[in-house]
Tab-separated table of N, CA and C in Angstrom:
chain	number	residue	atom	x	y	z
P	1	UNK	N	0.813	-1.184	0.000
P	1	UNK	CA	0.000	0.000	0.000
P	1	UNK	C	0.863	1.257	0.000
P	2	UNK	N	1.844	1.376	0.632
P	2	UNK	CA	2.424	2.293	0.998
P	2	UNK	C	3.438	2.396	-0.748
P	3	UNK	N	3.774	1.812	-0.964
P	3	UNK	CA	4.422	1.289	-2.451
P	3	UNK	C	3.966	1.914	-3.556
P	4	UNK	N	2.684	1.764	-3.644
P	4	UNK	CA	1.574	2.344	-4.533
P	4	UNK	C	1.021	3.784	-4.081
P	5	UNK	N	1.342	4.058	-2.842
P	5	UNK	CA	1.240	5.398	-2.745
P	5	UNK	C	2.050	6.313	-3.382
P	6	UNK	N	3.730	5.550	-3.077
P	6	UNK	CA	4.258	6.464	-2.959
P	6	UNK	C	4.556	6.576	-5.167
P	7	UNK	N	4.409	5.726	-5.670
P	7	UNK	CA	4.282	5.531	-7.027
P	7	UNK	C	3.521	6.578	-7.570
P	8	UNK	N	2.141	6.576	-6.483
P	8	UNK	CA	0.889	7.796	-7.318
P	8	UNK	C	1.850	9.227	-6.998
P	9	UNK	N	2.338	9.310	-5.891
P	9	UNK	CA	3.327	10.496	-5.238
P	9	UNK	C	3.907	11.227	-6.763
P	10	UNK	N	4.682	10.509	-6.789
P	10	UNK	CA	5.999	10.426	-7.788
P	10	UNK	C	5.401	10.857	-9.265
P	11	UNK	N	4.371	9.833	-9.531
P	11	UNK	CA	3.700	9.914	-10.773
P	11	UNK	C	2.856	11.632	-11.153
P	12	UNK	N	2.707	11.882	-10.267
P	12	UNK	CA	1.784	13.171	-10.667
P	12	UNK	C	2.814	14.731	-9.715
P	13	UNK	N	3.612	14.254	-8.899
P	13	UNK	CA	4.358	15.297	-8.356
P	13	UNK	C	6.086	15.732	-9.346
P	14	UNK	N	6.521	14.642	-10.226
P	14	UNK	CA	7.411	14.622	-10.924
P	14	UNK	C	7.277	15.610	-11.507
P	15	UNK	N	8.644	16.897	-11.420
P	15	UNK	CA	8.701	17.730	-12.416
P	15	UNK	C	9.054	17.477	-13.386
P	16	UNK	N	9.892	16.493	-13.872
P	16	UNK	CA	9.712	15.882	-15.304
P	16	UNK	C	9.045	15.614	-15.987
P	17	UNK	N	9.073	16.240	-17.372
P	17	UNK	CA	7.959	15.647	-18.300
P	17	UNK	C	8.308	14.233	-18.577
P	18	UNK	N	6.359	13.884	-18.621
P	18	UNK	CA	6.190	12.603	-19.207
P	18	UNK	C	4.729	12.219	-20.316
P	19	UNK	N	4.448	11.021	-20.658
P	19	UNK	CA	3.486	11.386	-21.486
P	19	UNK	C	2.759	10.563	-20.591
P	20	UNK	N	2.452	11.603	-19.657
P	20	UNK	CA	0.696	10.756	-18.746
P	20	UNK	C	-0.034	11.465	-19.358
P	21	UNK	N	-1.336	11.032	-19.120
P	21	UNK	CA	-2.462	11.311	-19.399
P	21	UNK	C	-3.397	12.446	-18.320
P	22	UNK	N	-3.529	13.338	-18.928
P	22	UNK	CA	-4.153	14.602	-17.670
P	22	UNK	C	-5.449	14.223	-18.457
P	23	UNK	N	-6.673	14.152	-17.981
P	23	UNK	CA	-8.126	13.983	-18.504
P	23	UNK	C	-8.386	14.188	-20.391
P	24	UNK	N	-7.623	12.840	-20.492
P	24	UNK	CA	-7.686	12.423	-21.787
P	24	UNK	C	-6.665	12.802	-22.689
P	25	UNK	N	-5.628	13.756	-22.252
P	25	UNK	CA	-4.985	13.879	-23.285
P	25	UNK	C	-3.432	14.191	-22.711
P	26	UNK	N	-2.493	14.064	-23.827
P	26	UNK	CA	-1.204	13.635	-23.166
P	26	UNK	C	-0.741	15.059	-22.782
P	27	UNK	N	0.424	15.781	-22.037
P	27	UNK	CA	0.391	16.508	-21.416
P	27	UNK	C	2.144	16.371	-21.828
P	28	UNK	N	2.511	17.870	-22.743
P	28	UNK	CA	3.956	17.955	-22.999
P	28	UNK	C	4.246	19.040	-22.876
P	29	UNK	N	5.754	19.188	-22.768
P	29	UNK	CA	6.230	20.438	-22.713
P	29	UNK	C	6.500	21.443	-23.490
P	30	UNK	N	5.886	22.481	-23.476
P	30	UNK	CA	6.236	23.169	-24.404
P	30	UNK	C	5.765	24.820	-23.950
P	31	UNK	N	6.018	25.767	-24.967
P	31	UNK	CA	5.265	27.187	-24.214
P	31	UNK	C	4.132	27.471	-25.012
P	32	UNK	N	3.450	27.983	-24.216
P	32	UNK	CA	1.906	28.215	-23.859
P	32	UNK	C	1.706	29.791	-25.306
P	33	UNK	N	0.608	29.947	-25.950
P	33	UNK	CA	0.562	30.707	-27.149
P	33	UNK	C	0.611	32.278	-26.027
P	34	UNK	N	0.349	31.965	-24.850
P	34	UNK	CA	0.237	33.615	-24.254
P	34	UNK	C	1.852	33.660	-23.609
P	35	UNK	N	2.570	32.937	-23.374
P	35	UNK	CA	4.194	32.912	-23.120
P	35	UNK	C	4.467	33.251	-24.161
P	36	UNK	N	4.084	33.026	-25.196
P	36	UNK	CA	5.314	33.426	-26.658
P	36	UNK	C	4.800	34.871	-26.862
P	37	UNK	N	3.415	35.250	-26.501
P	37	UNK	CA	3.131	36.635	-27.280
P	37	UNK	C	3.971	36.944	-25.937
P	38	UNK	N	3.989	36.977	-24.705
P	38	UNK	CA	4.769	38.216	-23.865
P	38	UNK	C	6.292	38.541	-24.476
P	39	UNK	N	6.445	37.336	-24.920
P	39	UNK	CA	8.222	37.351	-25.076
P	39	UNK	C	8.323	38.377	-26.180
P	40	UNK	N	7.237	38.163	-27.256
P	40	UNK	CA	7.415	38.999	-28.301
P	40	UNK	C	6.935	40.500	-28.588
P	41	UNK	N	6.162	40.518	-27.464
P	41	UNK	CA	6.066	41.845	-26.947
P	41	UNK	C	7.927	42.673	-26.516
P	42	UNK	N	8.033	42.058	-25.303
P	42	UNK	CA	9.105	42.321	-24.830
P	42	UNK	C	10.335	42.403	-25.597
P	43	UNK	N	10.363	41.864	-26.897
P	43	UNK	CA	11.352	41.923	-27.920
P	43	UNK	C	11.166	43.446	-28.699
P	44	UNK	N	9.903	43.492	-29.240
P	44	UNK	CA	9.451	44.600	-29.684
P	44	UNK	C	9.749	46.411	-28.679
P	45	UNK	N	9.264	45.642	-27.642
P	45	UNK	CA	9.604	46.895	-26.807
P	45	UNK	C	11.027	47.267	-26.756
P	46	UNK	N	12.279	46.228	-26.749
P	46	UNK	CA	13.864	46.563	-26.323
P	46	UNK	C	13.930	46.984	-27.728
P	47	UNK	N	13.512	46.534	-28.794
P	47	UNK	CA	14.084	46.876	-29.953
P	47	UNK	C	13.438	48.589	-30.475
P	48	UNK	N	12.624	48.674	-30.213
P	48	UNK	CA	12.050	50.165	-30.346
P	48	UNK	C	12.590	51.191	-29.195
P	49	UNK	N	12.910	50.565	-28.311
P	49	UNK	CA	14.022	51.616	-27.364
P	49	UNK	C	15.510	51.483	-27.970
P	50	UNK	N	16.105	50.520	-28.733
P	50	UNK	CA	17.472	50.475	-28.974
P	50	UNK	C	17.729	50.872	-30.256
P	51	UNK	N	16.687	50.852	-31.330
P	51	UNK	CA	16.538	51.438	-32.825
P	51	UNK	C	17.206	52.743	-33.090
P	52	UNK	N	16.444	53.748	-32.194
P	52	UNK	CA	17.023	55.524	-32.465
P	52	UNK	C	18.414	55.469	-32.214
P	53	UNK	N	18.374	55.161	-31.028
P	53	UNK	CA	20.416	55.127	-30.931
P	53	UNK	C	21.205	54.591	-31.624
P	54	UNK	N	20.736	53.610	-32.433
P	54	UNK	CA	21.785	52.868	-33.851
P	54	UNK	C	21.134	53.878	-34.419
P	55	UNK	N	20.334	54.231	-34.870
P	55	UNK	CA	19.942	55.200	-36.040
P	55	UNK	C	21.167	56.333	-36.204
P	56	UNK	N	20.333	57.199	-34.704
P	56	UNK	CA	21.396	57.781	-34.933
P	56	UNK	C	23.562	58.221	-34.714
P	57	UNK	N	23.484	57.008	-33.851
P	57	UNK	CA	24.844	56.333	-33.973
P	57	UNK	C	25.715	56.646	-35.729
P	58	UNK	N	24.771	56.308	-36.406
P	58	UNK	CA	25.070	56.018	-37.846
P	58	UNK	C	24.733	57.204	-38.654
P	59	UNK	N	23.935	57.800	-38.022
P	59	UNK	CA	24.132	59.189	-38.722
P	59	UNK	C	25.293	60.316	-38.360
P	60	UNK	N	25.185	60.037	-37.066
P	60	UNK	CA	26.811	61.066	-36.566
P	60	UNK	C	28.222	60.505	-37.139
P	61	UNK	N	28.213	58.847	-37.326
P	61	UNK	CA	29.625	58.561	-37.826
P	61	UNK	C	29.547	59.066	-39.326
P	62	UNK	N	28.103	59.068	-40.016
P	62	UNK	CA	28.594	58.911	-41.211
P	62	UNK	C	29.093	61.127	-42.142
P	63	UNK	N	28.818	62.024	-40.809
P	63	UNK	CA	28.767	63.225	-40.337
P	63	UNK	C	30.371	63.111	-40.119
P	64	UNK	N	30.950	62.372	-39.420
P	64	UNK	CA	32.493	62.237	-38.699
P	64	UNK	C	33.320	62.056	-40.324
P	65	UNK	N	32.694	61.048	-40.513
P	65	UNK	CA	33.141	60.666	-41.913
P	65	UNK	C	33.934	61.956	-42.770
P	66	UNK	N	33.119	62.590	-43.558
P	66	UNK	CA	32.761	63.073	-44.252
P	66	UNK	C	33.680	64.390	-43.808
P	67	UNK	N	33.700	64.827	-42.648
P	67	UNK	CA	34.637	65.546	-41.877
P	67	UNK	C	36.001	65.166	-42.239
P	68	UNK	N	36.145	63.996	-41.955
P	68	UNK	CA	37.670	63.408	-42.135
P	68	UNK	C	37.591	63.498	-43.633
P	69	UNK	N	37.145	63.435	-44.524
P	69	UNK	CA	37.513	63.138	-45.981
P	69	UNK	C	37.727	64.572	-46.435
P	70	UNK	N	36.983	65.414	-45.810
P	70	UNK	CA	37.361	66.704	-46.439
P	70	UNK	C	38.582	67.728	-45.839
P	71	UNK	N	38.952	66.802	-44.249
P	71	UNK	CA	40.042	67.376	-44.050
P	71	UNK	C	41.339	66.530	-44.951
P	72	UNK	N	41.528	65.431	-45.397
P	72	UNK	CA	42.247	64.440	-45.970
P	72	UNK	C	41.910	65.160	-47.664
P	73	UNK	N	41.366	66.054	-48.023
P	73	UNK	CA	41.023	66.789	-49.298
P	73	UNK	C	42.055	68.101	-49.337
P	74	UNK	N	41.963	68.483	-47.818
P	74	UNK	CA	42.641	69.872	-47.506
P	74	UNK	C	44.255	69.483	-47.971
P	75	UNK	N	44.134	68.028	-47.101
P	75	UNK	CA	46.175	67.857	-47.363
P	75	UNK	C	46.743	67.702	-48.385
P	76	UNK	N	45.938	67.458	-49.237
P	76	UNK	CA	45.826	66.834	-50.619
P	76	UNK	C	45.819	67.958	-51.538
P	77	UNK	N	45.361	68.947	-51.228
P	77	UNK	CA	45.269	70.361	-51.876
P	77	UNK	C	46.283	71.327	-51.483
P	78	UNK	N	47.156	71.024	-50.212
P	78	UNK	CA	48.451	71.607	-49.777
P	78	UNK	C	48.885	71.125	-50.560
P	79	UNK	N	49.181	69.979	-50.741
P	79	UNK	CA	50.745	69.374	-51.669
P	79	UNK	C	50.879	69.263	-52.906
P	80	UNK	N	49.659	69.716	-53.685
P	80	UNK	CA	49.228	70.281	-55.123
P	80	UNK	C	49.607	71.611	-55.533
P	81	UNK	N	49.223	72.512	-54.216
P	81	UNK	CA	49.970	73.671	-54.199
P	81	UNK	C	51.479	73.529	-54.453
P	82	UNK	N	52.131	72.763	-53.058
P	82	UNK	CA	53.209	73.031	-53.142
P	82	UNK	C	53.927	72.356	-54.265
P	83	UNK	N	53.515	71.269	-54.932
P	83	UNK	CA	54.044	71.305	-56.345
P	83	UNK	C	53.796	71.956	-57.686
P	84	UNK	N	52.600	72.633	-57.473
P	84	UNK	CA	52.521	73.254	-58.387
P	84	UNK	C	52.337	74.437	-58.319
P	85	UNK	N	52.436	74.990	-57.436
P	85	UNK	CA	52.367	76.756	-57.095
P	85	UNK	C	50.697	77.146	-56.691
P	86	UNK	N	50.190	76.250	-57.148
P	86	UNK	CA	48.651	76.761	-57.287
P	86	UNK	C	47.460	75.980	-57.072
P	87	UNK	N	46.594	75.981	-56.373
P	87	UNK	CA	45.062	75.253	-56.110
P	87	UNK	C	44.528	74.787	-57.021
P	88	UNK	N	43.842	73.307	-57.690
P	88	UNK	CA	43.031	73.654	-58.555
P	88	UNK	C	41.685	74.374	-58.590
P	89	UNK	N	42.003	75.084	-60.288
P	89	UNK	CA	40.525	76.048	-59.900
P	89	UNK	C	39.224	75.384	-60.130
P	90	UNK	N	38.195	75.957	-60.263
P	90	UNK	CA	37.085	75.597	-59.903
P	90	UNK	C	36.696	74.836	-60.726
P	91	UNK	N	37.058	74.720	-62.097
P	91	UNK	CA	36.727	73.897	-63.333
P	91	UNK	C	37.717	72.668	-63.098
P	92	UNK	N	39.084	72.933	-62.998
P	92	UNK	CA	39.404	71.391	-62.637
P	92	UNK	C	39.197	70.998	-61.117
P	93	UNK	N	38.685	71.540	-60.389
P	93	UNK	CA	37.836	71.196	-59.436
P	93	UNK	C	38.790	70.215	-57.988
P	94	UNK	N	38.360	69.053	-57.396
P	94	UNK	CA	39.278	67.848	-56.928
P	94	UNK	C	39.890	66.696	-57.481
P	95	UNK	N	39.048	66.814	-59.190
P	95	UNK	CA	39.466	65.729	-60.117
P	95	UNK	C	41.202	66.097	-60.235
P	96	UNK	N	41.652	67.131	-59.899
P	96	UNK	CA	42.799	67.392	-60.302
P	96	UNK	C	44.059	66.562	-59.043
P	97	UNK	N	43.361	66.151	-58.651
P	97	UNK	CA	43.959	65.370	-57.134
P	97	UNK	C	44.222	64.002	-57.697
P	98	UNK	N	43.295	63.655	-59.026
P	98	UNK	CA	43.393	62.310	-59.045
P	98	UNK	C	44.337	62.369	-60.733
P	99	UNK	N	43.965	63.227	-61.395
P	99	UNK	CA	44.175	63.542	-62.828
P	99	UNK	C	44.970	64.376	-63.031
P	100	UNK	N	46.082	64.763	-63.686
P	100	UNK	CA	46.592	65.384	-64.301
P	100	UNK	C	46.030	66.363	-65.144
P	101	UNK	N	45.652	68.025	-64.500
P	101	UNK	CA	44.858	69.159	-65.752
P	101	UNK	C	46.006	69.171	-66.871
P	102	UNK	N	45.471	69.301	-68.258
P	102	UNK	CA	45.861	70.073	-69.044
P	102	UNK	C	47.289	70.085	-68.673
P	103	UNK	N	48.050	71.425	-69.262
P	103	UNK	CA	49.451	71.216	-69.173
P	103	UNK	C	49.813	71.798	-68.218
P	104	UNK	N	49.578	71.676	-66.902
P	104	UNK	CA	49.916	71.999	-65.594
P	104	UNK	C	51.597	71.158	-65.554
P	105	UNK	N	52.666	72.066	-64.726
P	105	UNK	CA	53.713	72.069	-64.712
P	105	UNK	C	53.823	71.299	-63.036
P	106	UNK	N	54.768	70.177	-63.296
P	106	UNK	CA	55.307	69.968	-61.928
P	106	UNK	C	54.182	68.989	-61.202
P	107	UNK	N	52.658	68.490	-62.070
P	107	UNK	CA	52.268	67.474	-60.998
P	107	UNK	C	53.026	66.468	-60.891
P	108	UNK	N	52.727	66.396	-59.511
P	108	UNK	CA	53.405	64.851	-59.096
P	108	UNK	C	52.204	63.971	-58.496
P	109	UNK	N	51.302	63.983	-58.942
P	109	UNK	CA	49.820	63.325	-58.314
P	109	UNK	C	50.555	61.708	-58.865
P	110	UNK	N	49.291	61.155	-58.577
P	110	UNK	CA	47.985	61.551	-57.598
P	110	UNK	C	48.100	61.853	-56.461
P	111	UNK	N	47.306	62.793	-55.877
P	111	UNK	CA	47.308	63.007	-54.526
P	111	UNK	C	46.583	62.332	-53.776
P	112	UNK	N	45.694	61.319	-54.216
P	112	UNK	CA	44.957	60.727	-53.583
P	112	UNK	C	44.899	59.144	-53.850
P	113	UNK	N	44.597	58.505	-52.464
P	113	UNK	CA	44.925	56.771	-53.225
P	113	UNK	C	44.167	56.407	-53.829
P	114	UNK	N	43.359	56.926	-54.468
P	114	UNK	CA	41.919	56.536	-55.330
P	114	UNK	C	42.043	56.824	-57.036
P	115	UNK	N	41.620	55.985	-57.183
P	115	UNK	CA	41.293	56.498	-59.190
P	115	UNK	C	40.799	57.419	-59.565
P	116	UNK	N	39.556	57.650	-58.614
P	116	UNK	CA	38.753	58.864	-58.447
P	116	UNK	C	38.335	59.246	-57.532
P	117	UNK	N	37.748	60.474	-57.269
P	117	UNK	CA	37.342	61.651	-56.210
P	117	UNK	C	36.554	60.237	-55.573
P	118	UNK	N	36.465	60.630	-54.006
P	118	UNK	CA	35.630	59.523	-53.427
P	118	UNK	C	34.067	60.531	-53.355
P	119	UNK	N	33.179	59.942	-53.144
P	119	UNK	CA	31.620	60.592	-52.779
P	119	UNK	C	32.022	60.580	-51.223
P	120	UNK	N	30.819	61.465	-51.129
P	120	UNK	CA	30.475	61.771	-49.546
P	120	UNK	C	30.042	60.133	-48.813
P	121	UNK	N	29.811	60.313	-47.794
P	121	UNK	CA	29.272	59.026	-47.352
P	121	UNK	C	28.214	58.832	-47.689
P	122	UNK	N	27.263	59.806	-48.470
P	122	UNK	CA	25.421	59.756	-48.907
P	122	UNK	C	25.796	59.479	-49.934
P	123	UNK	N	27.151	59.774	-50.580
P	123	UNK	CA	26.631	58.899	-51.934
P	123	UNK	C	26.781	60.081	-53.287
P	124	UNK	N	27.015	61.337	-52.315
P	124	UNK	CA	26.871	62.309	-53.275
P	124	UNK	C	28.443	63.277	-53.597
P	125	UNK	N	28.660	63.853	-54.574
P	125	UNK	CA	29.526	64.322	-54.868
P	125	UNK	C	30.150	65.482	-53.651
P	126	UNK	N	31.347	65.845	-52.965
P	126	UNK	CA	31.916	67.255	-52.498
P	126	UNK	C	31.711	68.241	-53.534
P	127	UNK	N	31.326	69.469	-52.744
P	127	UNK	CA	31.810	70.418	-53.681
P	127	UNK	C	33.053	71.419	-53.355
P	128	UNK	N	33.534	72.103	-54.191
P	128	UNK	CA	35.077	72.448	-54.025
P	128	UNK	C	34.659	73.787	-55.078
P	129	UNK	N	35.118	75.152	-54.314
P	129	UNK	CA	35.499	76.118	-55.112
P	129	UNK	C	37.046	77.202	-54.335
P	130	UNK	N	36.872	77.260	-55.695
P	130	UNK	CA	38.559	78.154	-55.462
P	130	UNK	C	38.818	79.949	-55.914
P	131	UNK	N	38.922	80.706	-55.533
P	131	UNK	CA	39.117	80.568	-54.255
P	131	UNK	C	37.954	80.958	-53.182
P	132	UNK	N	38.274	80.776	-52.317
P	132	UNK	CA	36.911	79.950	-51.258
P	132	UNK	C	36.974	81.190	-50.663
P	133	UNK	N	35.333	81.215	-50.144
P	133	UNK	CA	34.758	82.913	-49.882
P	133	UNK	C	35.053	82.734	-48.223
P	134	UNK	N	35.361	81.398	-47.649
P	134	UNK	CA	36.384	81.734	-45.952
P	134	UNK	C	37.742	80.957	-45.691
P	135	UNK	N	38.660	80.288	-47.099
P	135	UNK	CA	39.726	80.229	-46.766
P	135	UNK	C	40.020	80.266	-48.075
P	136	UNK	N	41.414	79.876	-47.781
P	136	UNK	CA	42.098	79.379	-49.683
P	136	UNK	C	40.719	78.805	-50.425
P	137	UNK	N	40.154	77.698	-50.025
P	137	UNK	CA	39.521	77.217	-50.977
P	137	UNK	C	38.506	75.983	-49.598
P	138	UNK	N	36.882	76.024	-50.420
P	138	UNK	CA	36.280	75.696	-49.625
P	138	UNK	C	35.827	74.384	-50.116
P	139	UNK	N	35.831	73.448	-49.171
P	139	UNK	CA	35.328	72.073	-49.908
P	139	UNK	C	34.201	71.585	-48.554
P	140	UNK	N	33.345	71.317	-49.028
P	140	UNK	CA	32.187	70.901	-48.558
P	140	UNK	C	30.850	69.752	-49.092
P	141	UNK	N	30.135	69.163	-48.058
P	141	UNK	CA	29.375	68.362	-48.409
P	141	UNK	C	28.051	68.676	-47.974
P	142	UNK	N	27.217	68.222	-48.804
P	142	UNK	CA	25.488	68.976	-48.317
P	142	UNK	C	24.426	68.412	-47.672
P	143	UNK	N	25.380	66.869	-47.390
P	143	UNK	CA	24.934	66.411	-46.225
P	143	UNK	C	23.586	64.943	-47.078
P	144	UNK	N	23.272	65.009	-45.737
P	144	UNK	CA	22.143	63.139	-46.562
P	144	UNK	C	20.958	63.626	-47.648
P	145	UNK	N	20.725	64.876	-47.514
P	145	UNK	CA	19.590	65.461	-48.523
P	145	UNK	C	20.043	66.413	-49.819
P	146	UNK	N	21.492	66.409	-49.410
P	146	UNK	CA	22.006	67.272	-51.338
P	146	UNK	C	21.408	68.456	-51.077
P	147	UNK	N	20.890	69.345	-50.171
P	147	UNK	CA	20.357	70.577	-50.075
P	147	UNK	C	21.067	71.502	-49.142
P	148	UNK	N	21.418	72.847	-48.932
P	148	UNK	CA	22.044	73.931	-48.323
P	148	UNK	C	21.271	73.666	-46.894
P	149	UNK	N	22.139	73.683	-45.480
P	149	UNK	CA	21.200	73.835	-44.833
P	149	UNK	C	20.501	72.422	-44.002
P	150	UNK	N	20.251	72.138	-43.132
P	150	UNK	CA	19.426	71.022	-42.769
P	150	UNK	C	20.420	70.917	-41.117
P	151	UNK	N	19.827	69.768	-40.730
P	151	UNK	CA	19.749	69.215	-39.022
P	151	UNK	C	20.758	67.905	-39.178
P	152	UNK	N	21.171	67.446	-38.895
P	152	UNK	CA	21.373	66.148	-37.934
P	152	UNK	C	21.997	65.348	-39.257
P	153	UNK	N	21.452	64.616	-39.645
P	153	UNK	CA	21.815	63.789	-41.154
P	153	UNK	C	21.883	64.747	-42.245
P	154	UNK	N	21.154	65.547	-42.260
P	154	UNK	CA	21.393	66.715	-43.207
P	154	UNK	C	21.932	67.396	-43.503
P	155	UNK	N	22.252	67.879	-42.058
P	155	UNK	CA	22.958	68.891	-41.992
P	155	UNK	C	24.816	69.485	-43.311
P	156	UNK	N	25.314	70.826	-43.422
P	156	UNK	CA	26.186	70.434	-44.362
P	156	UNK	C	27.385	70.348	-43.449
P	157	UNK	N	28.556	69.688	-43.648
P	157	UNK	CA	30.005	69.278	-43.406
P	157	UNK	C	30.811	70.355	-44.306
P	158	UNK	N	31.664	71.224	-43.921
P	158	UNK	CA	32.458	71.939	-44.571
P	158	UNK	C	33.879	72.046	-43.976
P	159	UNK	N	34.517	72.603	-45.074
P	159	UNK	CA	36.596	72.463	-44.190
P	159	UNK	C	36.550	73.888	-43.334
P	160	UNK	N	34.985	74.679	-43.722
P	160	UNK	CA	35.712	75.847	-42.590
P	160	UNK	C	34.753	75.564	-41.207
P	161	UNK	N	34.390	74.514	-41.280
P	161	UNK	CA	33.766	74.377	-39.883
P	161	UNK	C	34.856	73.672	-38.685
C-alpha cells in the first residue's frame, strides 16, 4: 500500500515531463501561445528603445566621416599647391587630385589613393570652389539630402567648420 502510494506520489508530483495522461490527453512540454506573445512583446519593446540610438549612432559617424575626408582633401590640396604653385581652380575642381589638368607644370599626383574623387558618405559628390569665400579654398558636403542647410543627417560638413 504504501508502495503504490508512494508511485501515485511520484507519478503526478514529478517535475519531469512525461506522457501521462491529464483527462484524456497527453500533457507535454512546451510554451503556452500567451508565453510566446509576452516574449514577443518584450522583444518589440527593447528593440524600439534600442533602434534611435543605432539610427542615430550612424548618422553622426557617417557626419564624422565626411569631416575626415574633407580634411584628408585639404592635405591633398596643400601638396598640389606646393608642387605646383597653385590650387586647382574651380573647373578642374578635386578631379585634379586624381588627374593630371591640361598642361599643368610639376604634378606629381595623384594626390589621392583613389582612381577617383571619393563621394560623400550619402553617396553624393563634395563640392570644391577656389578661391573659397572663408579660406584658400572651400570644400564641402550637403549632407544626406544634397540641399544647403538642414539638421542632424542633413545637416552640411564643410573644411571651414
Amino acid at each position: 500500500m504504501v508502495f503504490r502510494l508512494s508511485l501515485l506520489i511520484r507519478a503526478f508530483c514529478d517535475p519531469r515531463p512525461s506522457n501521462r495522461k491529464i483527462s484524456g490527453r497527453h500533457s507535454e512540454a512546451g510554451f503556452t501561445l500567451v508565453e510566446l506573445l509576452v516574449v514577443m512583446v518584450i522583444l518589440v519593446l527593447l528593440a524600439s528603445l534600442v533602434a534611435p540610438r543605432v539610427i542615430g549612432y550612424l548618422g553622426s559617424s557617417r557626419t564624422k566621416s565626411a569631416k575626415i575626408q574633407i580634411e584628408s582633401f585639404g592635405t591633398s590640396l596643400e601638396l598640389f599647391k606646393l608642387d605646383t604653385g597653385r590650387y586647382p581652380t574651380d573647373r578642374e575642381g578635386l578631379q585634379a587630385l586624381v588627374e593630371k589638368p591640361g598642361n599643368i607644370k610639376n604634378w606629381n599626383g595623384p594626390y589621392l589613393n583613389k582612381d577617383k574623387v571619393p563621394e560623400d558618405p550619402w553617396g553624393n559628390k563634395f563640392g570644391y570652389t577656389y578661391p573659397g569665400k572663408r579660406g584658400d579654398f572651400d570644400i564641402f558636403s550637403l549632407g544626406a539630402d544634397n540641399q544647403e542647410g538642414g539638421e542632424d543627417e542633413d545637416q552640411d560638413v564643410a573644411s571651414w567648420q
